[in-house]
Amino acid sequence: MAMNYNAKDEVDGGPPCPPGGTAKTRRPDNTAFKQQRLPAWQPILTAGTVLPTFFIIGLIFIPIGIGIFVTSNNIREIEGNVFMYYGLSNFYQNHRRYVKSRDDGQLNGDPSALLNPSKECEPYRRNEDKPIAPCGAIANSMFNDTLELFQVGNASDLMPITLKKKGIAWWTDKNVKFRNPPGTDPLEERFKGTTKPVNWVKPVYMLDSDEDNNGFINEDFIVWMRTAALPTFRKLYRLIERKNDLHPTLPAGRYYLNITYNYPVHSFDGRKRMILSTISWMGGKNPFLGIAYITIGSISFLLGVVLLVINHKYRNSSNTADITI
Amino acid sequence: MFRRSFNRFCAGEEKRVGTRTVFVGNHPVSETEAYIAQKFCDNRIISSKYTLWNFLPKNLFEQFRRIANFYFLIIFLIQVTVDTPTSPITSGLPLFFVITVTAIKQGYEDWLRHRADNEVNKSTVYIIENAKRVKKESEKIKVGDIVEVQADETFPCDLILLSSCTVDGTCYVTTASLDGESNCKTHYAVRDTIELRTVESIDNLRAAIECEQPQSDLYKSLGPENLLLKGATLKNTKKIYGVAVYTGMETKMALNYQGKSQKRSAVEKSINAFLIVYLFILLTKAAICTTLKYVWQSTPYNDEPWYNQKTQKERETWKVLKMFTDFLSFMVLFNFIIPVSMYVTVEMQKFLGSFFISWDNDFYDEEINEGALVNTSDLNEELGQVDYVFTDKTGTLTENSMEFIECCIDGHKYKGVAQETDGLSQTDGPLPYLDRADKNREELFLRALCLCHTVEVKPNDTVDGVTESSELTYMSSSPDEIALVKGAKKYGFTFVGVQNGYMRVENQRKEIEEYELLHTLNFDSVRRRMSVIVKTQSGDILLFCKGADSAVFPRVQNHEIDLIKVHVEHNAMEGYRTLCIAFKEIAPDDYERVNRQLIEAKMALQDREEKMEKVFDEIETDMHLIGATAVEDKLQDQAAETIEALHAAGLKVWVLTGDKMETAKSTCYACRLFQTNTELLELTTKTIEESERKEDRLHELLTEYRKKLLREFPKSTRSLKKAWTEHQEYGLIIDGSTLSLILNSSQDSGSNNYRSIFLQICMKCTAVLCCRMAPLQKAQIVRMVKNLKGSPITLSIGDGANDVSMILESHVGIGIKGKEGRQASRNSDYAVPKFKHLKKLLLAHGHLYYVRIAHLVQYFFYKPLYDAAYLTMYNICFTSLPILAYSLLEQHINIDTLTSDPRLYMKISGNAMLQLGPFLYWTFLAAFEGTVFFFGTYFLFQTTSLDENGKVYGNWTFGTIIFTILVFTVTLKLALDTRFWTWINHLVIWGSLAFYVFFSFFWGGIIWPFLKQQRMYFIFAQMLSSVSIWLTIILLIFVSLSPEMLRIVLRSVRRRSTRSNLSCKKASDSLSTRPSVRPLLLRTFSDESNIF
């Protein structure tokens, strides 16, 4: 890059004081800062310096893009851990009224917030004069279908596949942000005085039999509470762990999905889906990133070439760095 | 006689309107009359705007008059009252910040004023009360108090001088702090009280004074001789007693103190224009969104799905009201497109930026030991926008240090340093003069030079034995006079000084001649002459008069004129200032009459000025012309170079001067305002008076000139600039009387016509010289140009009190810290020591500031065009600092290059950088980037997971990604634009990015107990753990920066192409790169638009 380090030489010292002048001179300080002469690096962005950038970007982006694209496309093959998602569409979890409708204090186990939830939870704040725990529209609308996966054996018998419930939420959410109300009593005691959300079948302390996955720290619940950015979204439901390295996690064959249908989506013209996916180092399958990288890299490279040609046409006229406005 | 005059002061019986009665010492005049204490204001000076009590309400009120602040207040109120998507804090906090910063700044400034006021108000003074000296604070002085002032003290209020320590009751005063004239002026005590020199005797005085009501005109009369003004300083007199007549805010000084009207820069007006455009966009956007919302909601499951029900209250709200609140909510949501922090950043940029001007070493002048002075920081960028420069001649273009060059006595020319040693043999060398005038006439002329002036001799502290006359320091308000007195000295006549009313002159034979000074008829700019009446030792009474030729010639015998006129005109052509000297003998009887008239006029309470003028006019008639002098007015250092540079920068330079045409013209030639090939169009009394009917002739000339110019220049304005370089240059000369003829023509229909023709002519001329201008006319011209179509930016530069009006009138006023006093620099926006500094001020500082601020503004409008909603706070912290540093330090072009290549100035003239083109560019860039950010992230989120452990991300991550990209892009874009990387830039740009990262970690790293919702918890850290997100961020940053990079490449390519054209055609094609975009509403918005 054509840069010149331009340290303008400072004039050494100030001017000599007028002879015998003890009088304070009002001459401004002759410092580099005040005279706007600070040493400065003056990069001159000309075609010569920017063009290589385009080339380099192009050269870097295209391989990365190809790498990503290939990785992303390989995800199809079900090896390694398999992740089970449920997907909803046309569900506006990002609606502003919806997003606000929760009380993080209550979810963090604050006893006062438990019995007196935040106003933001309206109209899901109280039911029959009892505070709702967990309050708010998000919690109230928690996804409550049950999905079970079976492998259809040779004799058409169903072999259930172990679906791991834990490990699907952010670690920090599970351990810091969400907490049950304090105490050593059984959970039911600790939630005493509250009532279940209107749409729920069971109260919050009966979400799971495992003490470590019950109440507010139920991971299905935590995942639901992380509101999605877009109306069509997926949420992690279960993990299918790989048992050993020799067999694929889900070998080819017939499978049977059993859905306990609770969750209504027709009223808002929604769809439900179940997705099984493996994950690479860069996440789930998404051709976007790879394609984008390849495209941008190519465009950048192409631009570089075009500009180089244009630039070359005028090269002869002048070589010096120029003043730019 | 004096008794009578005092009686006039003491005419205490009747209290007329327009006068006030002051009881000396607050004692009643007579015992019978009951003493009625009159109410006058006290002696407190208040220049401050606020008190402790009203600061908050008043300041807030003033701040909310600003359209932007008011807008944000409204937004804030909406957020508080209506249920909106963003919390009130997001707009309340920046608003609070802005308001606080501004309030602190203004409060600090006001505190400084308070302190300055207190310094004056609390200073100790001595008052005579009950025959005792009482020490008091200055603010306690009441009207009527007798005040004692000692040498070198400043008068605490306007005083009538009662007595001084000298026998004759005189005292010397300098008014340097009032009008900058540093010479000593003599003031006289009231005759009747001269004897009262002790505390006791003065306390026994029983008198009343009747005087005019307070008036502001400082120059009308710097006091009748016995009025001492507040602010002036007592010199060379041990102490005086005076009675306070005007106090506090009624003193002349206070009445003259006027808050300067706020000048607003074109850039600020552009900002307001942008603001309004954006406001419009905002309203449209909000309206569209509301409509879309209701369209979307028309399907019931979208309006209220089961999972997201409305509260009872929401359901019951009236629909129209609901729509309205929705509209308001959208407005609030999108209000970030109008940057709240911009105003404060702009203010800070200007405030800090102005320091660089006062710090600039190049503006430092050894002679006066001072650098540039910045009185207002609001106009920094305006310096880069100037279209018209109005300059004063004397003291601005020229040094105002005069040198006596030659004189002419009865038509005989005397030149060079004459060895005027009468009686002795001529020294060798060429004859100093060609032939000699009559001996008597010669001496008369030289005596006239020695006597006809108001020069003071500064008593040197010479040890006895050293001859008095060896080193005399002359002081005068006018440097011409000093030059003349010094000139006379060269010829053997030395003015030694004034003693007891006698002027002493040492003649060629080393004898002291004494003349009693009877009257001085002071110089004023209307008469353009001054006279003295003296009595010689032999008892003859003589009047000497000197003045401009036009003022003197009509008052002398005709036959004397011709000889001298030739010389005068010749000298004027050479650029000298000429004065004519005339005298007249006054018979003793006549003198009686004259004397009486003069005193009457002087003592007049009303219309003093007119009366004096009338008397003067009568006295100065039938004189005899003796000769003329020529004084050289040296051009200022590099004045010509500066003018040339300004011309090259495409500025139009107008010279407005009070001087006569010939002198002014020659100065203009000397400083290359007119080139030798410039064709001059003259509109002067000379060209007009040839004809019988002035107006007809004027009309004729105007149309003729217009025709000429229109023929020369084709209609289209675009080629105008080019035309200048190729075609004949025209210069226009107009004088004051013609100008007033044009402006105040009797027929109103005609005057408009003349005016427009005149303006058309002016616009086509490269240089305009206006001579014989009264100060008010200068301002008139400036106003006229200011109101031209396209409202060009005007700049006035001048040094004297007569330039103040034009300095105040123009967009940017620059004062020269010259010899004609401080009046100009006090009223200016910027003050520099020399004219040559204008070059750097405009070409370098002005240019840089303009570019800086333009970038700053564009950047601000560009920056927050995305919905950064809940993160506004970040906006202030992360992205304001870098742009501030940038806007302070950027030098996209080297200062030296700027000063040496004035053509660059043209590129930014006409507010080029804040026009529709660049504005649209930035807006579209911002829109483009917003789209890229959003959809880039949107597509990214199509996937199941972005993580290697399959976990999902929510809407907050989505927002944070966008915001991170935003912060990086915006900062890096700035980095791309920065051409001048000092360590501060490095620190601030990289520092703010680092701070952003750090802050995000910090903000997300803790459960904040005071927050209701822990939305941001761990989002940032979690986000960075995903490789995909990293890749996306890098990709999107690059994509959004690529248009900018492309622009850089294309520009450099295009520049090369223009350069290659340039080298072929050798034409000044860089002029054609000037954007031809028409100004966007820019200055059509008047000042009212940002005041409610």
Short mmCIF file of C-alpha atoms in Angstrom, two decimals, chain B residues 45 62 90 102 174 334 355 478 526 534 570 604 634 653 783 794 814 823 845 1046 1064:
data_model
loop_
_atom_site.label_atom_id
_atom_site.label_comp_id
_atom_site.label_asym_id
_atom_site.label_seq_id
_atom_site.Cartn_x
_atom_site.Cartn_y
_atom_site.Cartn_z
CA ILE B 45 -23.17 45.81 35.63
CA GLU B 62 -34.15 28.33 25.42
CA THR B 90 -33.57 5.20 24.90
CA THR B 102 -25.34 22.25 26.61
CA THR B 174 -7.39 57.16 27.76
CA PHE B 334 -37.93 4.92 13.83
CA PHE B 355 -9.14 26.31 19.62
CA SER B 478 -5.07 59.22 13.45
CA VAL B 526 -18.89 63.96 7.14
CA VAL B 534 -4.92 79.74 17.25
CA HIS B 570 -0.98 62.98 -9.40
CA ALA B 604 -26.27 72.70 23.56
CA LYS B 634 1.96 51.26 3.15
CA VAL B 653 -13.28 40.70 -3.38
CA ARG B 783 -26.87 43.39 3.14
CA THR B 794 -20.31 37.07 2.81
CA ILE B 814 -13.37 39.31 10.83
CA GLN B 823 -13.79 48.14 18.27
CA HIS B 845 -8.85 26.46 8.34
CA LEU B 1046 -15.42 1.06 -5.14
CA CYS B 1064 -3.91 17.87 -23.00
#
